[in-house]
Short mmCIF file of C-alpha atoms in Angstrom, two decimals:
data_model
loop_
_atom_site.label_atom_id
_atom_site.label_comp_id
_atom_site.label_asym_id
_atom_site.label_seq_id
_atom_site.Cartn_x
_atom_site.Cartn_y
_atom_site.Cartn_z
CA UNK A 1330 89.50 72.21 92.30
CA UNK A 1331 87.44 69.39 90.81
CA UNK A 1332 85.91 69.91 87.40
CA UNK A 1333 83.08 68.09 85.75
CA UNK A 1334 83.53 67.32 82.08
CA UNK A 1335 81.33 66.93 79.03
CA UNK A 1336 82.31 64.41 76.37
CA UNK A 1337 82.09 66.01 72.94
CA UNK A 1338 83.21 63.80 70.04
CA UNK A 1339 85.62 61.91 72.33
CA UNK A 1340 87.10 65.08 73.86
CA UNK A 1341 86.52 65.90 77.52
CA UNK A 1342 85.67 69.58 77.84
CA UNK A 1343 85.54 71.06 81.37
CA UNK A 1344 82.24 72.60 82.40
CA UNK A 1345 83.44 76.04 83.41
CA UNK A 1346 81.13 78.49 85.11
CA UNK A 1347 82.20 82.01 85.99
CA UNK A 1348 81.32 83.05 89.49
CA UNK A 1349 80.12 86.49 90.41
CA UNK A 1350 82.85 88.82 89.23
CA UNK A 1351 83.17 92.40 90.45
CA UNK A 1352 81.94 94.98 87.97
CA UNK A 1353 84.61 97.52 88.88
CA UNK A 1354 86.58 98.49 85.78
CA UNK A 1355 90.21 97.49 85.71
CA UNK A 1356 92.54 100.49 86.01
CA UNK A 1357 95.95 101.27 84.56
CA UNK A 1358 97.96 99.38 87.16
CA UNK A 1359 95.66 96.35 87.03
CA UNK A 1360 96.15 96.19 83.26
CA UNK A 1361 99.93 96.44 83.68
CA UNK A 1362 99.79 93.53 86.14
CA UNK A 1363 97.52 91.52 83.81
CA UNK A 1364 99.88 92.00 80.85
CA UNK A 1365 102.87 91.04 83.00
CA UNK A 1366 101.24 87.82 84.19
CA UNK A 1367 99.98 86.92 80.72
CA UNK A 1368 103.42 87.37 79.13
CA UNK A 1369 105.76 86.22 81.92
CA UNK A 1370 103.74 83.67 83.90
CA UNK A 1371 101.18 82.18 81.50
CA UNK A 1372 100.61 79.12 83.70
CA UNK A 1373 99.79 81.30 86.71
CA UNK A 1374 97.64 83.53 84.51
CA UNK A 1375 95.68 80.55 83.19
CA UNK A 1376 95.31 78.94 86.62
CA UNK A 1377 94.06 82.17 88.19
CA UNK A 1378 91.65 82.60 85.29
CA UNK A 1379 90.29 79.07 85.73
CA UNK A 1380 89.95 79.46 89.49
CA UNK A 1381 88.25 82.84 89.14
CA UNK A 1382 90.90 84.62 91.20
CA UNK A 1383 92.55 86.65 88.43
CA UNK A 1384 90.17 89.60 88.29
CA UNK A 1385 89.94 90.08 92.09
CA UNK A 1386 93.75 89.90 92.23
CA UNK A 1387 94.08 92.53 89.50
CA UNK A 1388 91.58 94.84 91.23
CA UNK A 1389 93.48 94.49 94.51
CA UNK A 1390 96.82 95.21 92.82
CA UNK A 1391 95.32 98.21 91.00
CA UNK A 1392 93.90 99.68 94.21
CA UNK A 1393 97.12 99.08 96.16
CA UNK A 1394 99.29 100.61 93.43
CA UNK A 1395 96.99 103.64 93.08
CA UNK A 1396 97.08 104.24 96.84
CA UNK A 1397 100.86 103.95 96.91
CA UNK A 1398 101.22 106.39 94.01
CA UNK A 1399 98.98 108.93 95.75
CA UNK A 1400 100.85 108.54 99.06
CA UNK A 1401 104.22 108.90 97.32
CA UNK A 1402 103.08 111.99 95.44
CA UNK A 1403 102.02 113.56 98.75
CA UNK A 1404 105.36 112.70 100.34
CA UNK A 1405 107.34 114.06 97.41
CA UNK A 1406 105.29 117.25 97.21
CA UNK A 1407 105.89 117.87 100.92
CA UNK A 1408 109.66 117.66 100.34
CA UNK A 1409 109.80 120.42 97.76
CA UNK A 1410 107.98 123.68 97.15
CA UNK A 1411 105.44 123.66 94.37
CA UNK A 1412 105.18 126.40 91.76
CA UNK A 1413 102.15 128.62 92.14
CA UNK A 1414 99.26 126.90 90.41
CA UNK A 1415 97.38 130.11 89.63
CA UNK A 1416 100.24 132.24 88.36
CA UNK A 1417 102.23 129.52 86.59
CA UNK A 1418 99.90 126.62 85.71
CA UNK A 1419 102.22 125.13 83.06
CA UNK A 1420 105.16 124.82 85.44
CA UNK A 1421 102.86 123.47 88.15
CA UNK A 1422 101.54 120.82 85.72
CA UNK A 1423 105.09 119.83 84.74
CA UNK A 1424 106.02 119.58 88.41
CA UNK A 1425 103.00 117.37 89.19
CA UNK A 1426 103.68 115.15 86.16
CA UNK A 1427 107.26 114.72 87.33
CA UNK A 1428 106.09 113.74 90.82
CA UNK A 1429 103.64 111.22 89.35
CA UNK A 1430 106.34 109.71 87.13
CA UNK A 1431 108.65 109.32 90.13
CA UNK A 1432 105.87 107.71 92.17
CA UNK A 1433 104.99 105.31 89.36
CA UNK A 1434 108.64 104.28 89.01
CA UNK A 1435 108.53 103.21 92.63
CA UNK A 1436 105.31 101.19 92.18
CA UNK A 1437 106.05 99.42 88.87
CA UNK A 1438 108.45 96.85 90.37
CA UNK A 1439 105.60 95.62 92.59
CA UNK A 1440 103.49 94.97 89.48
CA UNK A 1441 106.31 93.10 87.74
CA UNK A 1442 107.00 90.43 90.35
CA UNK A 1443 105.69 86.90 90.65
#
């Protein structure tokens, strides 16, 4: 990627222009991925930011992770019988939270890889 520069007091400053970025808000898994890249791969984080590919990458990772969590929850719920939601809502909520935690444990390694 070729940059044009502006000379300001003897310093060459790149003329950076942001392209059209999606307006979709970044979800939980996208933020986890962003934090991982920023802390563990700062050069990749900076390069993706400069190239304008960071946000689309984070949105894609967020969508993929969310879909995998939902699919895993469905698979896990099919393997065991759920408590009755109407007669025992607290136990049902605990059961669903446990399924979600298990599904997220399976997805997190994907977000923490380079």
